[in-house]
């Protein structure tokens, strides 16, 4: 009997733990068999594959995923069609996690450095635990550092830091602090809204490469497919780099870096002057702007002169987004200048002007989810906060730093000198799976479990418009292949401070038990008891409730000109070479997290088809003027350092701009990542947004110099020299009663034709060599 998804879930919910009812919550009907026995089958080995619903906080935050396990080993990861964030859509990096879990360079043993200038050596787990207990005692001044997260892990990190009177910080290499700042100032919420792209008619994005790798690419990719398969819609994208979103757009606008807000205000100028939207919306928009600033200060023709974007294109965008259901998105490089908050705020405020807030196919505000055992923040700590924190480390005011999920020594720019700061901290304790630059600078290294082996709960970022909590559950045992000695980060902190809870698993279960108590028989799982409810949560990969939403309030715009509207770039050495703006961008390798996965390394970039290297995208005409060809070795120098990369001339790069991918160039990684390419993050200038303190990672200028020499550019596109193929030798057909010799004689003419062809081909080839 063939069952659809809902029928299967209804039946499979009737387990030994009790009956469970699954509400569809508008999830499309798809066949799905997801296992969730009452007790995890940790010793089960059989020749039938099993799928588990879980999530991956560090690599695909917010996505629901399904993991295929066969004979006790992880074989495949794909999107969970039952999860409301990505609805079965997947990211290109999913399967790379498998190679990190079963990586030949995975750490198995605790390591210790006896002195700051000593070398790392293995140490027994018991001896390491004694040293860790001493380093984290209550008389120590402690700082905990992780990647941005709203999860049980984040809550435990906060509680442990509080128990020691310390601080908890997060770090993200190409951070989006200004995105959160602007959203809070406009919408009075800390939640990134749900952009209802699938039901929109028009989408205008500034800097945010939402189709490829911005915030929630799997969810946005699914929405993009729905948009294009419906009325097709209209997409305009504003960004100096020709990204995958730019390539997928109907209209790509490439402005001078840092001038994006001028385009947004010019669009507003046209909408207001031509009254393309109702007067009430215009009045609400202009209420907080200086009188006459928008109407008279941003004429499209003047803006064309300042930004390089034609007035005709600005007019087209203004008219398009004034009709139907429209959305304006901003982030990425638009948010990463010294005037990043101003740019982002102005772009998002267009949603007020066109009336898209709280409407289908518009900007849906997400509810703010509170849970007793979920903490942390999706918003990363700002550069200003990190500069202040590192000053404390350098001064010796911090005794112990605990680091998990982020490679500070690799991802922070040289200007911050994080290795120098770590050298002045008495105890640096780092959790990790594979060696990296931060682990290499640590005093104690703890081999960490992967998400395949760990419990967790997480609030997705962004939410799908209503309450959602994702589950992470173990799908293989910690004692499995390649996992000996692995330690749970959360359980280790609980072991050091038992008042936090009894175990990671118990805290995760409490999260969902609270949902069972408070949901009042509504939501994606309905059960008669907590055990049955948890069983249902494990089968679906979380809990969500479409009834818990946020009502849009009256939006009160602030005057964006209270923020700094002027972008300033770092200084360069003009004697070194030609000056350019530098725009870093992320690929499948992310910020280096996946660089030791061959699958991630070989994943071709969506635009250049390049892999395995660090390249620099340069405008084709400028490259020709400078005598630069594809594969030429190039040096880029900023006020923070110098890197080497291979040239990739590209006609769609903004003149005066260079674009370089992140993820390569680690000095202390595994066999697939060490000494491969260059680390562009190290040469980013330490400039920040004066208003928010956010890292202005797109406000770096560099000087370019040819190093001399050329290397084969590793890419999948291009021309392949063709050679004539020789015909193969036919299979000898032997008739009944015929010998092989007789068959050869009978088919002699066929073989003679082949020999004649080969002889003729060899003679032509020899003549060509002689002529050369």
XYZ file of C-alpha atoms in Angstrom:
772
model
C 0.000 0.000 0.000
C 1.385 3.393 -0.997
C 0.955 6.120 1.633
C 1.269 9.852 1.209
C 3.166 11.910 3.768
C 0.225 12.794 5.991
C -1.134 9.247 6.056
C 2.284 7.863 6.888
C 2.915 10.339 9.675
C -0.516 9.639 11.148
C 0.209 5.902 11.207
C 3.857 6.095 12.249
C 2.891 8.371 15.116
C 0.994 5.452 16.677
C 4.092 4.020 18.288
C 4.737 2.415 21.620
C 4.813 5.880 23.139
C 1.236 6.686 22.130
C -0.720 8.268 19.308
C 0.492 11.462 17.703
C -1.414 13.734 15.326
C 0.501 15.773 12.755
C -0.918 19.019 11.469
C 0.118 19.860 7.909
C 0.731 23.567 8.513
C 0.453 24.292 4.787
C 3.379 21.995 3.975
C 2.892 20.451 0.505
C 1.872 16.803 0.272
C 5.027 14.756 -0.366
C 5.940 11.201 0.456
C 8.252 11.168 3.435
C 9.385 8.338 5.675
C 11.281 9.680 8.657
C 12.195 7.387 11.523
C 11.938 8.271 15.184
C 11.869 5.209 17.448
C 11.224 5.853 21.115
C 14.813 4.792 21.787
C 17.481 5.730 19.257
C 18.671 2.550 17.459
C 22.296 3.255 18.273
C 23.306 -0.387 17.886
C 21.122 -1.074 14.869
C 23.056 -2.226 11.798
C 21.013 -3.557 8.898
C 20.961 -3.333 5.133
C 17.998 -0.953 5.043
C 18.527 2.783 4.968
C 16.961 4.992 7.613
C 16.207 8.712 7.421
C 16.324 11.062 10.410
C 15.041 14.632 10.624
C 17.534 17.008 12.224
C 19.306 20.371 11.705
C 22.842 21.745 11.297
C 23.325 24.926 13.294
C 26.818 25.911 12.136
C 26.591 25.080 8.441
C 22.928 25.508 7.480
C 21.339 27.498 10.285
C 17.566 27.380 10.167
C 17.217 24.622 7.571
C 15.445 21.364 8.279
C 17.447 18.449 6.892
C 17.044 14.716 6.462
C 20.032 12.436 7.059
C 20.224 9.006 5.454
C 21.946 6.377 7.589
C 22.845 2.939 6.259
C 24.565 0.300 8.358
C 25.421 2.836 11.028
C 27.036 5.371 8.681
C 25.786 8.685 7.317
C 25.360 8.443 3.541
C 23.332 11.439 2.377
C 21.823 14.766 3.490
C 18.900 16.497 1.809
C 16.315 19.137 2.653
C 13.369 18.183 4.846
C 10.153 18.734 2.806
C 8.205 18.848 6.057
C 10.162 21.783 7.515
C 8.569 25.224 6.988
C 11.821 27.156 6.485
C 13.257 25.378 3.436
C 10.415 22.950 2.525
C 12.728 20.340 1.082
C 15.113 22.739 -0.652
C 18.820 22.157 -0.048
C 22.093 24.063 0.082
C 25.080 23.035 -1.970
C 27.151 22.418 1.173
C 24.983 19.746 2.847
C 26.957 16.660 1.840
C 30.261 18.348 2.712
C 29.332 17.807 6.360
C 29.634 14.066 5.813
C 33.255 14.448 4.774
C 33.991 16.529 7.869
C 32.465 13.842 10.073
C 34.452 11.007 8.462
C 37.495 13.151 7.692
C 40.935 11.505 7.847
C 42.208 14.624 9.645
C 39.511 14.585 12.305
C 40.805 15.116 15.836
C 40.523 12.170 18.216
C 42.647 13.189 21.199
C 42.858 16.064 23.643
C 45.931 18.223 23.138
C 47.819 20.567 25.446
C 50.509 23.227 25.150
C 52.675 23.314 28.282
C 53.848 26.871 27.620
C 52.870 29.662 25.249
C 55.921 28.980 23.100
C 55.680 25.213 23.452
C 54.283 22.705 21.005
C 50.945 20.925 21.155
C 51.044 17.315 22.337
C 48.445 14.664 23.110
C 47.199 14.238 26.654
C 44.802 11.766 28.229
C 41.190 12.808 28.643
C 41.381 12.529 32.436
C 44.488 14.684 32.688
C 42.968 17.220 30.296
C 39.792 17.381 32.386
C 41.813 18.267 35.491
C 43.520 21.140 33.683
C 40.228 22.331 32.212
C 38.572 22.320 35.641
C 41.415 24.431 37.048
C 41.277 26.861 34.118
C 37.503 27.352 34.452
C 37.160 27.544 38.235
C 34.896 30.231 39.674
C 37.771 32.507 40.581
C 38.803 32.797 36.917
C 37.761 35.647 34.615
C 36.227 33.813 31.684
C 34.989 34.730 28.193
C 33.010 32.322 25.995
C 33.040 32.739 22.198
C 30.879 30.915 19.615
C 29.341 31.493 16.213
C 26.060 33.496 16.240
C 23.275 31.164 17.353
C 19.874 31.098 19.060
C 19.851 27.640 20.465
C 20.244 25.462 23.513
C 23.969 25.735 22.899
C 23.704 29.534 23.021
C 21.699 29.379 26.244
C 24.260 27.118 27.935
C 27.105 29.378 26.729
C 25.366 32.404 28.268
C 24.641 30.620 31.531
C 28.195 29.325 31.888
C 29.682 32.774 31.255
C 27.254 34.270 33.798
C 28.193 31.619 36.377
C 31.798 32.841 36.175
C 30.938 36.536 36.013
C 32.272 36.549 32.465
C 31.090 37.569 29.012
C 29.649 35.762 26.004
C 30.488 36.997 22.483
C 29.881 35.730 18.967
C 31.795 36.295 15.752
C 30.937 36.137 12.062
C 33.547 36.938 9.432
C 31.331 38.874 6.991
C 28.920 39.997 9.658
C 25.442 41.483 9.192
C 25.140 43.661 12.319
C 23.828 46.607 10.315
C 21.025 44.453 8.932
C 19.769 43.762 12.460
C 20.299 47.384 13.509
C 18.260 48.742 10.591
C 15.469 46.198 11.030
C 15.145 47.032 14.708
C 15.006 50.769 14.047
C 12.276 50.375 11.410
C 10.209 47.442 12.669
C 11.074 47.460 16.407
C 11.978 43.777 16.342
C 15.184 41.765 16.604
C 13.837 39.218 14.122
C 14.719 39.339 10.439
C 11.340 39.442 8.646
C 10.003 36.704 6.434
C 10.304 37.882 2.857
C 7.357 36.275 1.062
C 9.235 35.997 -2.232
C 7.216 33.031 -3.486
C 4.024 35.110 -3.540
C 5.599 38.379 -4.682
C 5.316 40.039 -8.062
C 8.472 42.139 -7.774
C 11.668 41.794 -5.725
C 14.293 44.521 -5.389
C 17.450 43.567 -3.495
C 20.431 45.679 -2.459
C 23.685 43.748 -1.928
C 21.998 40.620 -0.551
C 22.945 37.621 -2.722
C 19.810 35.845 -1.526
C 19.673 33.211 -4.265
C 23.176 31.874 -3.575
C 24.310 32.304 0.025
C 22.596 35.100 1.991
C 21.000 34.268 5.377
C 18.683 31.420 4.236
C 19.632 30.427 0.669
C 17.737 27.116 0.717
C 14.483 28.781 1.786
C 14.974 31.717 -0.582
C 15.917 29.351 -3.392
C 12.646 27.484 -2.928
C 10.756 30.788 -2.968
C 12.645 31.883 -6.104
C 11.462 28.733 -7.863
C 7.852 29.465 -6.916
C 8.158 33.064 -8.078
C 9.535 32.051 -11.468
C 7.074 29.174 -11.929
C 4.074 31.418 -11.237
C 3.740 34.779 -12.934
C 7.538 34.800 -13.320
C 7.693 38.126 -11.507
C 10.331 40.823 -11.833
C 13.655 40.804 -9.991
C 16.059 43.741 -9.822
C 19.370 43.513 -8.002
C 21.723 46.309 -6.927
C 25.312 45.192 -6.235
C 28.785 46.033 -7.591
C 29.577 42.321 -8.018
C 27.916 40.137 -10.637
C 26.665 37.509 -8.180
C 24.330 34.580 -8.825
C 21.407 36.769 -7.755
C 22.530 39.429 -10.242
C 22.776 36.777 -12.956
C 19.279 35.494 -12.120
C 17.724 38.963 -12.128
C 15.748 40.672 -14.873
C 17.652 43.876 -14.200
C 21.094 44.127 -12.601
C 22.293 47.522 -11.416
C 26.008 47.903 -10.628
C 26.658 51.103 -8.638
C 29.824 52.679 -7.354
C 30.478 50.897 -4.012
C 28.901 52.672 -1.035
C 26.360 54.625 -3.127
C 23.452 52.157 -2.867
C 21.355 54.442 -0.654
C 21.394 57.125 -3.328
C 19.708 54.721 -5.734
C 17.081 53.813 -3.118
C 16.345 57.485 -2.424
C 16.182 58.234 -6.144
C 13.605 55.435 -6.530
C 11.650 57.058 -3.697
C 11.986 60.422 -5.438
C 10.308 59.063 -8.580
C 7.536 57.255 -6.697
C 6.704 60.417 -4.733
C 6.910 62.892 -7.594
C 4.884 60.746 -9.968
C 2.503 59.616 -7.194
C 2.883 55.961 -8.079
C 1.440 54.904 -4.700
C -1.423 56.283 -2.545
C -0.887 59.665 -0.827
C -1.211 58.075 2.638
C 1.849 55.915 2.013
C 3.811 58.882 0.697
C 2.869 60.929 3.771
C 3.947 58.136 6.144
C 7.269 57.838 4.355
C 8.069 61.567 4.251
C 7.017 62.155 7.834
C 10.499 61.474 9.226
C 12.685 62.773 6.422
C 14.003 66.336 6.389
C 11.590 68.496 4.407
C 12.309 68.385 0.685
C 15.328 66.065 1.120
C 13.923 63.156 -0.879
C 11.733 65.118 -3.314
C 14.483 67.455 -4.478
C 17.834 65.985 -3.399
C 17.904 62.757 -5.380
C 16.924 63.515 -8.930
C 17.675 60.401 -11.065
C 19.890 62.334 -13.458
C 22.017 63.664 -10.601
C 22.177 60.206 -9.020
C 23.301 58.744 -12.350
C 26.308 61.087 -12.268
C 27.241 60.067 -8.713
C 26.567 56.309 -8.895
C 27.103 55.357 -12.528
C 23.571 53.884 -12.711
C 21.417 55.184 -15.561
C 18.349 57.252 -14.728
C 16.372 55.041 -17.124
C 17.039 51.949 -14.996
C 16.121 53.799 -11.802
C 12.814 54.860 -13.410
C 12.097 51.286 -14.491
C 12.661 49.901 -10.993
C 10.507 52.627 -9.392
C 7.579 51.882 -11.686
C 7.926 48.122 -11.289
C 7.959 47.969 -7.491
C 5.041 50.405 -7.242
C 2.713 47.772 -8.699
C 1.504 44.458 -7.315
C 3.116 42.701 -4.357
C 6.654 44.002 -4.004
C 9.533 43.428 -1.605
C 12.726 45.398 -0.996
C 15.642 43.523 0.638
C 19.027 44.845 1.739
C 22.138 43.229 3.213
C 25.481 41.774 2.191
C 27.911 44.358 0.852
C 25.275 47.136 1.006
C 25.333 46.805 4.801
C 29.107 46.483 5.036
C 30.382 50.014 4.353
C 31.118 52.704 6.916
C 27.665 54.053 5.978
C 26.197 50.535 5.959
C 23.416 51.182 8.448
C 22.298 54.240 6.469
C 22.257 52.238 3.221
C 20.338 49.350 4.768
C 17.828 51.530 6.587
C 16.998 53.612 3.508
C 16.566 50.500 1.341
C 14.258 48.775 3.830
C 12.230 51.974 4.316
C 11.072 51.653 0.696
C 8.831 48.835 1.948
C 6.906 51.461 3.926
C 6.548 53.669 0.869
C 5.234 50.889 -1.368
C 3.009 49.435 1.375
C 4.452 45.922 1.520
C 4.547 45.455 5.320
C 2.393 42.604 6.616
C 0.978 41.684 3.221
C 1.038 38.461 1.234
C 3.924 38.669 -1.182
C 5.490 41.347 0.994
C 7.469 41.701 4.212
C 5.977 39.550 6.998
C 7.190 40.445 10.488
C 8.215 37.417 12.526
C 7.175 36.801 16.128
C 9.827 37.046 18.834
C 10.188 33.544 20.250
C 11.019 33.074 23.911
C 12.101 29.777 25.416
C 13.495 29.007 28.853
C 16.311 26.917 27.413
C 17.125 28.670 24.153
C 19.494 31.636 24.248
C 22.240 33.455 22.438
C 21.686 35.810 19.525
C 21.606 35.505 15.749
C 23.101 38.993 15.582
C 26.909 38.775 15.835
C 28.942 40.938 18.169
C 30.065 44.071 16.343
C 33.629 44.990 15.418
C 33.539 47.745 18.038
C 32.630 45.203 20.726
C 35.453 42.944 19.554
C 38.006 45.731 19.558
C 37.091 46.481 23.169
C 37.185 42.788 24.099
C 40.562 42.104 22.510
C 42.000 45.066 24.392
C 41.005 43.251 27.611
C 42.784 40.102 26.436
C 45.955 41.978 25.520
C 46.012 43.696 28.898
C 45.867 40.317 30.661
C 42.483 41.004 32.274
C 41.024 37.676 31.085
C 42.212 34.363 32.535
C 40.431 31.888 30.268
C 38.824 32.072 26.825
C 36.626 29.198 25.620
C 36.116 29.089 21.847
C 33.686 26.940 19.881
C 32.472 26.974 16.280
C 34.551 29.911 15.034
C 38.157 30.207 13.832
C 39.051 33.654 15.169
C 42.716 33.503 14.158
C 41.749 32.753 10.560
C 38.691 34.938 10.079
C 39.668 38.166 11.856
C 41.650 40.781 9.870
C 45.339 41.269 10.595
C 44.580 44.718 11.980
C 42.929 43.147 15.056
C 45.981 40.973 15.858
C 43.857 38.310 17.535
C 46.815 35.909 17.859
C 48.685 38.540 19.839
C 45.643 38.959 22.094
C 45.303 35.191 22.605
C 48.988 35.016 23.566
C 48.226 37.188 26.611
C 45.361 34.990 27.832
C 46.511 32.436 30.388
C 44.252 29.620 29.168
C 42.790 29.356 25.666
C 40.485 26.327 25.438
C 39.119 25.472 21.986
C 36.666 22.859 20.761
C 37.063 21.558 17.200
C 36.845 18.636 14.779
C 39.756 19.482 12.466
C 42.867 21.534 13.132
C 42.611 25.239 12.343
C 44.530 28.432 13.122
C 42.649 29.115 16.378
C 43.197 25.588 17.652
C 46.870 25.978 16.753
C 47.002 29.090 18.972
C 45.206 27.364 21.884
C 46.562 25.913 25.112
C 44.013 23.087 25.381
C 42.227 21.464 22.438
C 39.098 19.389 22.992
C 38.015 17.086 20.120
C 34.369 17.914 19.510
C 31.360 15.916 18.392
C 29.697 16.764 15.079
C 26.014 17.596 14.755
C 25.413 14.011 13.590
C 26.214 12.910 17.163
C 24.592 15.696 19.135
C 21.283 16.945 20.526
C 20.189 20.535 20.033
C 17.293 22.932 19.531
C 17.386 26.127 17.516
C 15.186 29.054 16.521
C 15.654 29.398 12.737
C 16.895 32.657 11.297
C 14.753 33.937 9.744
C 11.485 32.354 10.830
C 8.900 31.480 8.148
C 6.413 34.047 9.481
C 5.326 32.045 12.514
C 6.759 30.236 15.522
C 9.256 27.505 14.621
C 11.787 25.596 16.720
C 14.099 23.151 14.935
C 15.379 19.946 16.486
C 18.863 18.506 16.206
C 19.139 14.850 17.185
C 21.950 12.277 17.044
C 21.793 9.986 14.022
C 24.995 8.010 14.693
C 26.748 7.049 17.898
C 29.723 8.993 19.271
C 31.699 5.783 19.491
C 31.246 5.177 15.771
C 33.972 5.302 13.093
C 36.211 8.338 13.381
C 34.579 9.674 16.522
C 36.666 8.234 19.355
C 37.348 10.738 22.085
C 34.817 13.304 20.801
C 33.308 15.503 23.512
C 29.978 17.331 23.526
C 30.558 21.082 23.988
C 27.282 21.584 25.854
C 27.716 18.550 28.076
C 31.260 19.661 28.917
C 30.075 23.074 30.109
C 27.321 21.398 32.130
C 29.934 19.088 33.643
C 31.939 22.163 34.684
C 28.821 23.931 36.024
C 26.168 21.353 37.051
C 23.669 24.042 38.107
C 22.948 24.648 34.382
C 21.256 21.242 33.971
C 21.802 17.516 33.908
C 22.660 17.030 30.217
C 22.303 18.506 26.753
C 19.654 15.921 25.874
C 17.566 16.768 28.937
C 17.654 20.504 28.123
C 16.547 19.901 24.543
C 13.687 17.740 25.732
C 12.654 20.453 28.193
C 12.431 22.928 25.307
C 9.851 20.777 23.544
C 8.111 19.654 26.717
C 7.421 23.343 27.369
C 5.977 23.619 23.879
C 3.743 20.630 24.635
C 2.504 22.352 27.788
C 1.979 25.772 26.187
C 0.723 24.830 22.717
C -2.811 23.954 23.925
C -3.205 21.200 21.326
C -2.300 23.415 18.391
C 0.708 23.292 16.114
C 2.524 20.737 14.005
C 2.428 17.970 16.638
C -0.516 17.101 18.900
C -0.119 14.276 21.427
C -1.652 12.914 24.617
C 1.569 13.013 26.627
C 5.076 14.517 26.580
C 6.750 11.328 25.441
C 4.486 10.985 22.425
C 4.899 14.688 21.680
C 8.701 14.375 21.683
C 8.457 11.336 19.431
C 6.444 13.414 16.969
C 8.929 16.277 17.157
C 11.746 13.856 16.309
C 9.848 12.597 13.287
C 9.140 16.070 11.921
C 12.452 17.690 12.858
C 10.961 20.326 15.138
C 7.763 22.063 16.175
C 5.953 24.966 14.508
C 2.662 26.738 15.000
C 1.147 28.860 12.211
C -1.134 30.560 14.739
C 1.746 32.231 16.605
C 2.490 35.248 14.426
C 3.326 38.923 14.875
C 0.819 41.651 14.148
C 2.499 44.487 12.236
C 2.456 47.683 14.270
C 2.278 51.167 12.899
C 5.799 51.576 11.541
C 7.450 54.738 12.791
C 10.313 55.702 10.528
C 13.272 57.585 11.911
C 15.264 60.174 10.040
C 18.002 58.093 8.366
C 20.145 61.190 7.936
C 20.770 61.013 11.666
C 23.102 58.160 10.667
C 26.352 58.667 8.820
C 25.550 58.797 5.103
C 29.145 59.148 3.909
C 31.257 56.114 3.107
C 35.002 56.267 3.691
C 37.468 53.702 2.384
C 40.801 52.619 3.783
C 44.004 54.141 2.425
C 46.266 52.333 -0.032
C 49.885 52.573 -1.110
C 49.689 54.296 -4.514
C 53.319 53.455 -5.250
C 52.535 49.735 -5.033
C 50.085 49.570 -7.922
C 46.625 50.422 -9.299
C 43.955 51.241 -6.672
C 40.682 49.264 -6.450
C 37.691 48.730 -4.157
C 37.731 45.232 -2.642
C 34.483 43.246 -2.338
C 34.904 39.841 -0.584
C 32.165 37.248 -1.093
C 31.369 33.795 0.274
C 31.249 30.504 -1.619
C 30.455 26.913 -0.626
C 33.540 26.970 1.606
C 31.811 29.655 3.744
C 34.401 31.363 5.956
C 36.722 28.358 5.762
C 34.576 25.984 7.837
C 34.264 23.542 4.949
C 37.688 24.030 3.382
C 38.890 20.561 4.401
C 36.073 18.868 2.498
C 37.032 17.864 -1.064
C 33.368 18.058 -2.074
C 33.199 21.659 -0.929
C 36.539 22.451 -2.568
C 35.434 21.093 -5.920
C 32.035 22.820 -5.874
C 32.263 25.223 -8.786
C 31.478 28.880 -8.191
C 28.137 29.779 -9.736
C 29.543 32.578 -11.891
C 33.164 31.753 -12.707
C 32.901 27.927 -12.370
C 36.232 28.146 -10.480
C 37.229 25.801 -7.653
C 40.166 24.801 -5.433
C 41.804 28.253 -5.587
C 41.557 31.933 -4.680
C 40.858 34.160 -7.645
C 40.216 37.853 -8.169
C 37.435 39.009 -10.485
C 38.476 42.117 -12.426
C 36.727 44.085 -15.150
C 37.787 42.723 -18.565
C 38.532 46.134 -20.073
C 40.627 47.190 -17.095
C 42.453 43.884 -17.175
C 43.267 44.434 -20.843
C 44.565 47.946 -20.119
C 46.802 46.547 -17.378
C 47.972 43.643 -19.519
C 46.348 41.067 -17.232
C 45.181 37.724 -18.618
C 43.260 34.871 -17.041
C 45.479 32.941 -14.628
C 48.024 35.733 -14.167
C 49.405 35.798 -10.618
C 48.264 38.971 -8.862
C 49.195 40.534 -5.522
C 46.635 42.607 -3.616
C 47.857 44.850 -0.822
C 45.752 46.772 1.743
C 46.600 48.656 4.914
C 46.149 45.302 6.702
C 48.222 42.921 4.611
C 48.902 41.302 1.246
C 47.614 38.212 -0.563
C 48.277 36.384 -3.837
C 45.538 35.215 -6.194
C 44.841 34.322 -9.822
C 43.262 36.824 -12.201
C 39.836 36.208 -13.683
C 38.891 38.997 -16.143
C 35.119 39.354 -16.233
C 33.032 41.802 -18.319
C 30.374 42.157 -15.615
C 32.613 43.474 -12.812
C 32.166 47.123 -11.831
C 35.228 49.059 -13.093
C 37.536 49.962 -10.222
C 36.297 46.983 -8.189
C 37.902 43.632 -7.379
C 35.918 40.679 -6.024
C 37.649 37.873 -4.088
C 36.084 34.732 -2.513
C 36.566 33.721 1.112
C 37.360 30.258 2.471
C 40.888 29.458 1.271
C 44.357 30.201 2.622
C 44.291 28.580 6.046
C 47.772 28.079 7.482
C 46.803 25.272 9.863
C 44.128 23.034 8.401
C 43.761 19.524 7.097
C 45.359 17.958 4.042
C 42.752 19.392 1.648
C 42.887 22.976 2.921
C 46.353 23.840 4.224
C 48.401 26.280 2.123
C 45.799 26.359 -0.620
C 44.969 29.771 -2.062
C 44.932 32.925 0.073
C 42.841 34.284 2.916
C 41.185 37.539 1.817
C 39.748 38.064 5.311
C 43.203 38.865 6.677
C 43.678 41.940 4.465
C 40.326 43.568 5.225
C 40.754 46.947 6.852
C 39.583 47.407 10.432
C 37.054 50.116 9.517
C 33.597 50.177 11.079
C 30.253 51.922 10.827
C 30.426 54.898 13.199
C 26.728 54.592 14.044
C 26.511 50.881 14.848
C 30.111 49.782 15.316
C 29.576 47.070 12.680
C 32.515 45.727 10.693
C 32.740 47.659 7.385
C 34.223 44.730 5.487
C 33.330 46.252 2.084
C 35.150 49.538 2.782
C 38.628 48.231 2.050
C 40.736 49.522 -0.819
C 43.669 47.592 -2.218
C 46.552 48.175 -4.602
C 47.035 45.639 -7.384
C 50.380 44.456 -8.715
C 51.248 41.783 -11.240
C 53.661 39.250 -9.786
C 54.739 37.832 -13.123
C 53.898 34.333 -14.168
C 50.677 32.561 -15.051
C 48.975 29.433 -13.743
C 46.280 27.245 -15.226
C 43.017 28.667 -13.883
C 41.007 25.840 -12.245
C 37.503 26.142 -13.702
C 34.866 23.990 -15.354
C 33.967 26.333 -18.204
C 36.054 27.089 -21.294
C 37.211 25.499 -24.524
C 38.670 22.021 -24.719
C 40.967 21.196 -27.627
C 39.381 18.462 -29.715
C 41.306 15.569 -31.277
C 39.984 13.188 -33.959
C 38.888 9.944 -32.420
C 40.030 6.636 -33.846
C 37.275 4.113 -34.578
C 37.308 1.229 -32.179
C 38.027 -2.365 -33.160
C 34.696 -4.131 -33.772
C 33.750 -7.165 -31.753
C 34.634 -10.359 -33.622
C 31.421 -12.156 -34.541
C 31.914 -15.913 -34.915
C 29.189 -17.829 -36.707
C 28.107 -21.315 -35.544
C 30.699 -23.890 -36.572
C 33.145 -21.127 -37.580
C 36.633 -20.749 -36.152
C 38.049 -17.422 -34.989
C 40.584 -17.481 -37.822
C 37.821 -18.014 -40.386
C 35.817 -15.149 -38.864
C 38.832 -12.821 -39.072
C 39.361 -13.662 -42.730
C 35.669 -13.094 -43.486
C 35.768 -9.631 -41.850
C 39.237 -8.763 -43.111
C 37.973 -5.707 -45.043
C 36.666 -4.062 -41.853
C 39.956 -4.399 -40.042
C 41.827 -3.148 -43.107
C 39.734 0.039 -43.094
C 40.761 0.672 -39.471
C 44.425 0.068 -40.223
C 44.308 2.414 -43.230
C 42.662 5.150 -41.101
C 45.316 4.830 -38.408
C 48.119 4.948 -40.960
C 46.648 8.068 -42.583
C 46.137 9.757 -39.184
C 49.712 9.018 -38.086
C 51.135 10.452 -41.317
C 49.129 13.697 -40.880
C 50.229 13.997 -37.245
C 53.919 13.520 -38.209
C 53.602 16.177 -40.947
C 52.136 18.674 -38.453
C 54.996 18.059 -36.010
C 57.547 18.482 -38.818
C 55.969 21.785 -39.884
C 55.967 23.040 -36.281
